mmCIF file of C-alpha atoms in Angstrom:
data_model
loop_
_atom_site.group_PDB
_atom_site.id
_atom_site.type_symbol
_atom_site.label_atom_id
_atom_site.label_comp_id
_atom_site.label_asym_id
_atom_site.label_seq_id
_atom_site.Cartn_x
_atom_site.Cartn_y
_atom_site.Cartn_z
ATOM 1 C CA MET A 1 122.576 214.528 -137.187
ATOM 2 C CA ALA A 2 124.799 215.414 -133.812
ATOM 3 C CA ASP A 3 128.414 215.778 -134.142
ATOM 4 C CA PRO A 4 130.134 213.495 -132.807
ATOM 5 C CA PHE A 5 132.841 215.727 -132.038
ATOM 6 C CA PHE A 6 130.567 218.359 -129.494
ATOM 7 C CA LEU A 7 132.261 218.623 -127.176
ATOM 8 C CA ASN A 8 136.003 219.900 -128.965
ATOM 9 C CA THR A 9 133.465 222.013 -130.556
ATOM 10 C CA PRO A 10 134.516 225.663 -128.039
ATOM 11 C CA LEU A 11 133.281 228.016 -130.996
ATOM 12 C CA ILE A 12 129.619 227.399 -133.413
ATOM 13 C CA LEU A 13 128.101 230.625 -134.521
ATOM 14 C CA PRO A 14 125.447 230.236 -136.410
ATOM 15 C CA PHE A 15 124.460 234.066 -137.089
ATOM 16 C CA ASP A 16 120.930 233.603 -136.776
ATOM 17 C CA GLY A 17 118.703 236.814 -135.621
ATOM 18 C CA ALA A 18 117.174 239.475 -136.524
ATOM 19 C CA ASN A 19 118.617 242.160 -139.569
ATOM 20 C CA ASN A 20 120.731 244.668 -138.154
ATOM 21 C CA SER A 21 120.836 242.406 -135.017
ATOM 22 C CA THR A 22 125.028 242.424 -132.667
ATOM 23 C CA THR A 23 123.452 239.464 -130.735
ATOM 24 C CA ILE A 24 125.527 236.877 -131.680
ATOM 25 C CA GLU A 25 125.336 233.531 -130.109
ATOM 26 C CA ASN A 26 127.802 230.974 -129.411
ATOM 27 C CA ALA A 27 125.941 226.979 -129.660
ATOM 28 C CA GLY A 28 129.921 225.649 -129.414
ATOM 29 C CA ALA A 29 129.749 223.622 -126.595
ATOM 30 C CA LYS A 30 132.438 225.794 -123.637
ATOM 31 C CA GLY A 31 130.207 229.564 -122.664
ATOM 32 C CA ILE A 32 132.235 231.938 -124.505
ATOM 33 C CA SER A 33 130.994 235.673 -124.878
ATOM 34 C CA ILE A 34 131.116 237.426 -127.991
ATOM 35 C CA SER A 35 131.484 241.229 -128.340
ATOM 36 C CA VAL A 36 130.759 243.708 -131.122
ATOM 37 C CA ASN A 37 132.821 246.036 -132.943
ATOM 38 C CA GLY A 38 132.566 249.044 -134.999
ATOM 39 C CA GLY A 39 129.401 248.362 -137.886
ATOM 40 C CA ALA A 40 129.742 244.563 -137.906
ATOM 41 C CA LYS A 41 126.323 243.364 -137.571
ATOM 42 C CA LEU A 42 123.736 240.252 -138.464
ATOM 43 C CA SER A 43 121.983 240.922 -141.538
ATOM 44 C CA THR A 44 119.348 238.769 -143.592
ATOM 45 C CA GLU A 45 120.722 240.152 -146.814
ATOM 46 C CA GLN A 46 122.282 237.425 -147.737
ATOM 47 C CA SER A 47 122.586 233.773 -145.599
ATOM 48 C CA LYS A 48 124.082 230.784 -146.404
ATOM 49 C CA PHE A 49 121.713 229.151 -143.384
ATOM 50 C CA GLY A 50 119.598 230.399 -140.843
ATOM 51 C CA GLY A 51 118.303 233.562 -142.484
ATOM 52 C CA SER A 52 120.828 235.662 -141.551
ATOM 53 C CA SER A 53 124.861 235.931 -141.662
ATOM 54 C CA LEU A 54 127.482 238.281 -140.102
ATOM 55 C CA LYS A 55 127.898 242.077 -142.579
ATOM 56 C CA VAL A 56 131.318 243.205 -142.476
ATOM 57 C CA ASN A 57 131.563 246.437 -144.886
ATOM 58 C CA GLY A 58 135.367 246.149 -143.593
ATOM 59 C CA SER A 59 137.594 248.514 -141.017
ATOM 60 C CA PRO A 60 136.448 248.769 -138.532
ATOM 61 C CA ASP A 61 134.077 245.929 -138.256
ATOM 62 C CA TYR A 62 134.918 242.601 -136.394
ATOM 63 C CA LEU A 63 133.403 240.289 -133.393
ATOM 64 C CA THR A 64 136.092 239.551 -130.443
ATOM 65 C CA PHE A 65 135.795 236.761 -127.464
ATOM 66 C CA PRO A 66 138.444 235.073 -125.488
ATOM 67 C CA ASP A 67 141.697 233.343 -127.004
ATOM 68 C CA VAL A 68 139.572 229.948 -128.775
ATOM 69 C CA ILE A 69 142.604 228.003 -127.623
ATOM 70 C CA LEU A 70 143.235 225.066 -130.411
ATOM 71 C CA GLY A 71 146.360 223.944 -129.340
ATOM 72 C CA SER A 72 149.705 222.320 -130.675
ATOM 73 C CA GLY A 73 147.601 219.171 -132.013
ATOM 74 C CA ASP A 74 145.617 219.001 -134.408
ATOM 75 C CA TRP A 75 142.694 221.053 -134.825
ATOM 76 C CA THR A 76 139.953 222.647 -137.329
ATOM 77 C CA ILE A 77 138.315 226.434 -138.124
ATOM 78 C CA GLU A 78 136.419 226.455 -141.026
ATOM 79 C CA CYS A 79 133.151 229.381 -141.986
ATOM 80 C CA TRP A 80 131.421 229.897 -145.247
ATOM 81 C CA VAL A 81 132.103 233.037 -146.952
ATOM 82 C CA TYR A 82 130.213 235.462 -149.577
ATOM 83 C CA LEU A 83 132.780 237.975 -150.780
ATOM 84 C CA ARG A 84 130.882 241.338 -151.484
ATOM 85 C CA SER A 85 133.800 242.605 -153.445
ATOM 86 C CA ALA A 86 138.306 241.296 -153.602
ATOM 87 C CA PRO A 87 140.127 243.657 -151.395
ATOM 88 C CA VAL A 88 142.966 245.262 -152.454
ATOM 89 C CA SER A 89 145.608 243.595 -150.077
ATOM 90 C CA TYR A 90 145.345 240.713 -146.756
ATOM 91 C CA ALA A 91 142.241 241.425 -144.855
ATOM 92 C CA ALA A 92 141.890 239.297 -141.580
ATOM 93 C CA LEU A 93 139.287 236.408 -142.180
ATOM 94 C CA MET A 94 139.275 235.552 -139.127
ATOM 95 C CA VAL A 95 142.806 235.562 -137.100
ATOM 96 C CA SER A 96 144.398 235.939 -133.482
ATOM 97 C CA ASN A 97 144.998 239.829 -132.259
ATOM 98 C CA GLY A 98 145.313 240.468 -136.328
ATOM 99 C CA GLU A 99 148.573 237.872 -136.348
ATOM 100 C CA ALA A 100 148.371 233.360 -136.963
ATOM 101 C CA GLY A 101 144.970 233.209 -138.804
ATOM 102 C CA LEU A 102 142.522 232.831 -141.960
ATOM 103 C CA TYR A 103 143.401 236.104 -144.254
ATOM 104 C CA LEU A 104 141.961 236.732 -148.272
ATOM 105 C CA TYR A 105 145.152 238.417 -150.398
ATOM 106 C CA ASP A 106 143.015 239.466 -152.989
ATOM 107 C CA THR A 107 139.787 236.360 -154.226
ATOM 108 C CA THR A 108 142.603 234.258 -152.651
ATOM 109 C CA LEU A 109 142.263 232.095 -149.557
ATOM 110 C CA ILE A 110 145.670 232.742 -147.376
ATOM 111 C CA PHE A 111 147.183 231.644 -143.959
ATOM 112 C CA TYR A 112 149.640 233.483 -142.244
ATOM 113 C CA PRO A 113 152.904 234.150 -140.840
ATOM 114 C CA ASN A 114 153.346 229.878 -143.295
ATOM 115 C CA ASN A 115 151.654 232.185 -146.283
ATOM 116 C CA THR A 116 150.155 228.890 -147.438
ATOM 117 C CA GLY A 117 148.222 229.516 -150.876
ATOM 118 C CA ASN A 118 145.066 227.659 -151.741
ATOM 119 C CA THR A 119 145.424 228.064 -155.590
ATOM 120 C CA GLY A 120 141.710 228.350 -155.949
ATOM 121 C CA THR A 121 139.751 231.348 -155.632
ATOM 122 C CA LEU A 122 137.024 232.986 -154.235
ATOM 123 C CA SER A 123 134.512 234.381 -156.570
ATOM 124 C CA LEU A 124 132.470 237.275 -156.057
ATOM 125 C CA ASN A 125 129.201 237.424 -154.927
ATOM 126 C CA THR A 126 129.010 233.313 -154.183
ATOM 127 C CA TRP A 127 129.109 230.990 -150.548
ATOM 128 C CA HIS A 128 131.926 229.215 -150.429
ATOM 129 C CA HIS A 129 133.269 227.505 -147.614
ATOM 130 C CA VAL A 130 136.248 227.251 -146.554
ATOM 131 C CA ALA A 131 138.528 225.427 -144.001
ATOM 132 C CA ALA A 132 141.811 225.113 -142.958
ATOM 133 C CA VAL A 133 143.082 222.202 -141.182
ATOM 134 C CA ARG A 134 146.385 221.183 -139.429
ATOM 135 C CA SER A 135 146.488 217.728 -139.137
ATOM 136 C CA ALA A 136 150.005 216.001 -137.943
ATOM 137 C CA ASP A 137 151.335 219.582 -138.024
ATOM 138 C CA LYS A 138 150.567 219.544 -141.675
ATOM 139 C CA LEU A 139 148.613 222.460 -142.518
ATOM 140 C CA TYR A 140 145.626 222.257 -145.440
ATOM 141 C CA LEU A 141 143.660 224.595 -146.876
ATOM 142 C CA TYR A 142 140.437 223.974 -148.395
ATOM 143 C CA ILE A 143 138.266 225.579 -150.481
ATOM 144 C CA ASN A 144 135.160 223.359 -150.919
ATOM 145 C CA GLY A 145 135.729 220.821 -150.000
ATOM 146 C CA VAL A 146 139.848 221.355 -152.287
ATOM 147 C CA ALA A 147 142.535 220.854 -150.877
ATOM 148 C CA GLY A 148 145.405 223.746 -152.036
ATOM 149 C CA ALA A 149 148.184 222.389 -154.019
ATOM 150 C CA ASN A 150 151.117 223.619 -150.645
ATOM 151 C CA ALA A 151 150.796 221.829 -147.474
ATOM 152 C CA PRO A 152 153.233 222.838 -145.762
ATOM 153 C CA THR A 153 155.104 221.892 -141.479
ATOM 154 C CA VAL A 154 153.524 224.166 -138.641
ATOM 155 C CA SER A 155 154.830 223.651 -135.347
ATOM 156 C CA GLY A 156 153.696 224.923 -131.805
ATOM 157 C CA ALA A 157 150.476 226.469 -130.447
ATOM 158 C CA PHE A 158 147.964 228.319 -131.752
ATOM 159 C CA LYS A 159 144.655 230.124 -130.213
ATOM 160 C CA MET A 160 141.932 232.664 -132.249
ATOM 161 C CA ASN A 161 140.603 235.219 -130.451
ATOM 162 C CA THR A 162 139.234 237.566 -133.633
ATOM 163 C CA ILE A 163 136.835 237.469 -136.474
ATOM 164 C CA GLY A 164 136.841 240.362 -139.410
ATOM 165 C CA SER A 165 138.955 243.242 -138.625
ATOM 166 C CA ALA A 166 142.307 242.492 -137.349
ATOM 167 C CA ARG A 167 144.990 244.592 -135.547
ATOM 168 C CA GLY A 168 146.433 247.077 -138.041
ATOM 169 C CA VAL A 169 144.881 245.070 -140.751
ATOM 170 C CA GLN A 170 141.934 245.468 -143.380
ATOM 171 C CA GLY A 171 138.968 243.062 -143.242
ATOM 172 C CA SER A 172 136.844 241.918 -145.931
ATOM 173 C CA GLN A 173 133.684 243.334 -147.497
ATOM 174 C CA SER A 174 131.985 239.797 -146.643
ATOM 175 C CA TYR A 175 129.023 237.541 -145.084
ATOM 176 C CA ILE A 176 130.354 235.732 -142.755
ATOM 177 C CA ASP A 177 127.861 232.184 -141.701
ATOM 178 C CA ASP A 178 129.048 229.009 -139.755
ATOM 179 C CA VAL A 179 131.650 229.256 -138.335
ATOM 180 C CA ARG A 180 133.110 226.710 -135.980
ATOM 181 C CA PHE A 181 136.541 225.550 -134.786
ATOM 182 C CA THR A 182 137.206 222.420 -133.354
ATOM 183 C CA ALA A 183 140.038 221.884 -131.317
ATOM 184 C CA GLY A 184 142.298 217.867 -131.152
ATOM 185 C CA VAL A 185 140.829 217.172 -134.382
ATOM 186 C CA ALA A 186 141.389 217.411 -137.524
ATOM 187 C CA ARG A 187 137.995 217.545 -139.743
ATOM 188 C CA TYR A 188 138.979 217.276 -142.953
ATOM 189 C CA THR A 189 142.315 214.833 -143.728
ATOM 190 C CA GLY A 190 141.241 214.976 -147.698
ATOM 191 C CA ASN A 191 139.163 215.890 -149.982
ATOM 192 C CA PHE A 192 135.736 216.861 -148.549
ATOM 193 C CA THR A 193 131.443 217.319 -149.462
ATOM 194 C CA PRO A 194 131.295 220.675 -147.541
ATOM 195 C CA PRO A 195 128.505 220.366 -144.902
ATOM 196 C CA GLY A 196 125.348 221.162 -146.387
ATOM 197 C CA ALA A 197 123.305 222.387 -143.584
ATOM 198 C CA ALA A 198 123.850 224.623 -139.878
ATOM 199 C CA ASP A 199 125.673 222.700 -137.017
ATOM 200 C CA THR A 200 122.482 222.236 -134.723
ATOM 201 C CA THR A 201 123.999 219.643 -131.732
ATOM 202 C CA ARG A 202 123.080 221.961 -129.200
ATOM 203 C CA SER A 203 120.056 222.704 -130.360
ATOM 204 C CA ASP A 204 119.447 219.335 -130.728
ATOM 205 C CA ILE A 205 120.863 218.904 -127.190
ATOM 206 C CA TYR A 206 118.085 221.656 -126.200
ATOM 207 C CA SER A 207 115.267 219.654 -127.489
ATOM 208 C CA ARG A 208 116.372 215.941 -125.545
ATOM 209 C CA THR A 209 116.481 217.857 -122.303
ATOM 210 C CA ALA A 210 113.150 219.844 -122.387
ATOM 211 C CA ASN A 211 111.689 216.969 -123.752
ATOM 212 C CA LEU A 212 113.150 214.732 -120.988
ATOM 213 C CA ALA A 213 111.502 217.436 -118.797
ATOM 214 C CA ARG A 214 108.201 217.817 -120.424
ATOM 215 C CA ARG A 215 108.179 213.627 -119.437
ATOM 216 C CA VAL A 216 109.358 214.208 -115.626
ATOM 217 C CA TYR A 217 106.511 216.778 -115.431
ATOM 218 C CA ALA A 218 104.310 214.310 -117.159
ATOM 219 C CA ALA A 219 104.569 211.743 -114.234
ATOM 220 C CA THR A 220 104.864 213.871 -111.689
ATOM 221 C CA THR A 221 101.886 214.956 -111.967
ATOM 222 C CA GLN A 222 100.654 211.727 -112.416
ATOM 223 C CA SER A 223 102.055 210.368 -109.185
ATOM 224 C CA ALA A 224 99.108 210.814 -106.783
ATOM 225 C CA ALA A 225 97.227 208.280 -109.044
ATOM 226 C CA LEU A 226 99.644 205.885 -108.051
ATOM 227 C CA LYS A 227 98.184 203.476 -105.329
ATOM 228 C CA PRO A 228 101.445 203.416 -102.462
ATOM 229 C CA LEU A 229 103.164 200.621 -102.104
ATOM 230 C CA PRO A 230 102.643 197.762 -99.013
ATOM 231 C CA VAL A 231 104.808 197.839 -96.517
ATOM 232 C CA GLY A 232 108.038 196.344 -96.956
ATOM 233 C CA THR A 233 108.366 196.695 -100.513
ATOM 234 C CA THR A 234 110.026 199.710 -102.709
ATOM 235 C CA ARG A 235 109.853 200.579 -106.458
ATOM 236 C CA ASN A 236 112.468 200.325 -108.712
ATOM 237 C CA ARG A 237 115.778 202.208 -108.747
ATOM 238 C CA GLU A 238 115.975 205.282 -109.087
ATOM 239 C CA SER A 239 117.277 206.106 -112.878
ATOM 240 C CA ASP A 240 118.085 208.668 -115.946
ATOM 241 C CA LEU A 241 114.845 208.954 -117.839
ATOM 242 C CA LEU A 242 116.700 209.706 -121.062
ATOM 243 C CA PHE A 243 120.181 207.680 -120.111
ATOM 244 C CA GLY A 244 119.095 204.405 -117.041
ATOM 245 C CA GLY A 245 120.113 201.517 -117.293
ATOM 246 C CA ARG A 246 121.080 199.194 -114.904
ATOM 247 C CA GLY A 247 124.711 199.348 -114.903
ATOM 248 C CA ARG A 248 127.703 200.732 -113.521
ATOM 249 C CA ILE A 249 131.176 202.334 -112.794
ATOM 250 C CA SER A 250 133.198 203.306 -110.147
ATOM 251 C CA GLY A 251 135.852 204.648 -109.558
ATOM 252 C CA VAL A 252 137.977 206.421 -107.450
ATOM 253 C CA THR A 253 140.475 209.648 -108.072
ATOM 254 C CA LYS A 254 144.104 210.245 -106.588
ATOM 255 C CA VAL A 255 147.182 212.163 -106.670
ATOM 256 C CA LYS A 256 149.913 209.982 -107.524
ATOM 257 C CA GLY A 257 152.998 210.597 -104.617
ATOM 258 C CA THR A 258 154.241 207.881 -101.586
ATOM 259 C CA PRO A 259 151.640 207.053 -100.460
ATOM 260 C CA ASP A 260 148.859 207.620 -103.536
ATOM 261 C CA ALA A 261 147.128 211.142 -101.760
ATOM 262 C CA ALA A 262 142.960 211.045 -102.154
ATOM 263 C CA VAL A 263 141.560 214.507 -103.811
ATOM 264 C CA SER A 264 138.554 216.172 -105.276
ATOM 265 C CA THR A 265 137.833 216.439 -108.703
ATOM 266 C CA ARG A 266 135.140 216.470 -111.499
ATOM 267 C CA VAL A 267 134.215 214.114 -112.588
ATOM 268 C CA ARG A 268 132.517 213.403 -116.216
ATOM 269 C CA LEU A 269 131.576 210.457 -117.798
ATOM 270 C CA ILE A 270 131.790 210.581 -121.328
ATOM 271 C CA ARG A 271 129.727 208.143 -123.599
ATOM 272 C CA GLU A 272 132.067 207.042 -126.189
ATOM 273 C CA LYS A 273 130.018 206.361 -129.399
ATOM 274 C CA ASP A 274 129.446 210.172 -129.846
ATOM 275 C CA GLY A 275 131.462 212.052 -127.005
ATOM 276 C CA LEU A 276 127.467 213.260 -125.257
ATOM 277 C CA LEU A 277 128.695 213.713 -121.711
ATOM 278 C CA VAL A 278 126.223 211.136 -119.349
ATOM 279 C CA ARG A 279 126.886 212.198 -116.142
ATOM 280 C CA GLU A 280 128.548 214.691 -114.188
ATOM 281 C CA THR A 281 129.824 214.267 -110.269
ATOM 282 C CA TRP A 282 132.700 214.999 -107.602
ATOM 283 C CA SER A 283 135.199 212.493 -105.609
ATOM 284 C CA ASP A 284 134.396 211.778 -102.291
ATOM 285 C CA PRO A 285 136.802 214.837 -100.857
ATOM 286 C CA VAL A 286 138.221 212.225 -97.903
ATOM 287 C CA THR A 287 138.503 208.677 -99.898
ATOM 288 C CA GLY A 288 138.452 210.356 -104.228
ATOM 289 C CA ALA A 289 135.974 207.553 -104.037
ATOM 290 C CA PHE A 290 132.864 208.022 -107.137
ATOM 291 C CA THR A 291 130.047 205.901 -108.827
ATOM 292 C CA PHE A 292 127.886 206.546 -111.640
ATOM 293 C CA ALA A 293 124.865 203.611 -111.061
ATOM 294 C CA ASN A 294 121.775 203.210 -112.652
ATOM 295 C CA ILE A 295 123.560 203.955 -116.292
ATOM 296 C CA ALA A 296 122.897 202.097 -119.471
ATOM 297 C CA HIS A 297 125.193 199.670 -119.028
ATOM 298 C CA GLY A 298 125.398 197.914 -123.129
ATOM 299 C CA ILE A 299 128.008 200.933 -124.503
ATOM 300 C CA LYS A 300 131.573 201.638 -123.782
ATOM 301 C CA TYR A 301 131.940 205.078 -121.765
ATOM 302 C CA THR A 302 135.131 207.655 -121.487
ATOM 303 C CA VAL A 303 135.088 208.764 -117.361
ATOM 304 C CA LEU A 304 137.438 212.235 -117.190
ATOM 305 C CA THR A 305 139.033 213.479 -114.552
ATOM 306 C CA TYR A 306 140.163 216.547 -113.835
ATOM 307 C CA ASP A 307 141.129 219.424 -111.331
ATOM 308 C CA HIS A 308 138.853 222.678 -111.478
ATOM 309 C CA ASN A 309 142.228 224.136 -110.358
ATOM 310 C CA HIS A 310 144.487 222.904 -112.357
ATOM 311 C CA ASN A 311 147.100 222.197 -110.192
ATOM 312 C CA GLU A 312 146.878 218.753 -112.196
ATOM 313 C CA ARG A 313 146.722 217.383 -115.328
ATOM 314 C CA ALA A 314 143.389 215.629 -115.756
ATOM 315 C CA VAL A 315 143.156 211.719 -116.190
ATOM 316 C CA VAL A 316 141.365 210.004 -118.284
ATOM 317 C CA ALA A 317 140.019 205.672 -118.368
ATOM 318 C CA ASP A 318 138.523 205.233 -122.089
ATOM 319 C CA ASN A 319 136.517 201.874 -122.807
ATOM 320 C CA LEU A 320 134.976 201.490 -119.430
ATOM 321 C CA THR A 321 132.160 198.373 -119.545
ATOM 322 C CA PRO A 322 130.206 199.206 -117.132
ATOM 323 C CA GLU A 323 129.140 196.256 -114.275
ATOM 324 C CA LEU A 324 125.679 195.269 -113.576
ATOM 325 C CA MET A 325 124.357 196.195 -110.348
ATOM 326 C CA PRO A 326 122.644 193.413 -108.720
#
């Protein structure tokens, strides 16, 4: 089943691949590249899903990547951990330059700098689902879907850029599988059942895209058999095979002022029921006008416009119903 928060998920690391491989692919919604350091590598010795996982043996085995900005609102970081031995002191799990993040102290889950503990512990040689969730400025730690006793207040913006050992802090001797970072969403607000399968939203989208491409190719190869239309008539309006219909959403992008000034921005059309990106376009540089035509008209959409130069804040218009085209 597709993840409704996929567009909020910049990092998904399934750690699928050949034994001893150091190629780590990000299946999240952002094009974030992963760098492998020390002896970190994929291993088929243990896995929660997919037949392989990340194997780390403490310092200096770790992964780094450009800062994933979780922000100052709700967020969720989670993964599966198979602890092979108990750390003798603090051991980094998912952190930001060896500072704020998830740590293990012996077999207890800790979030630094708050030192928030989870009363549960991680048994050795067993897979555990662990999650840190920020919800309404409260921080919750979960082991196998069960929240710890403490939920302290947190403030400020958070980011993550390291998995495994970090600056000045050893890493754990463990296997790690299915890491997922979600910005802007507290996925868990009470005890829950941990995910029973890997997050395959991106591969599902690729599969649907490939199927669509095959359908387009099949239609193209059969076009020679179509009879030409009589002069003076036209074919039905072209429409997207996956999202097409008779709907239309139009608008104008402007910078507020006296008077308002038209501006060209990137405009995205998002299906509200699942957050799926349906279309993308640029508004006209002279008039600021944009149009999404031939879209399904029986559902709600959100339009997101943002300045690619980041000089202006993004603007969101939601709960939009397309007008019917003639």
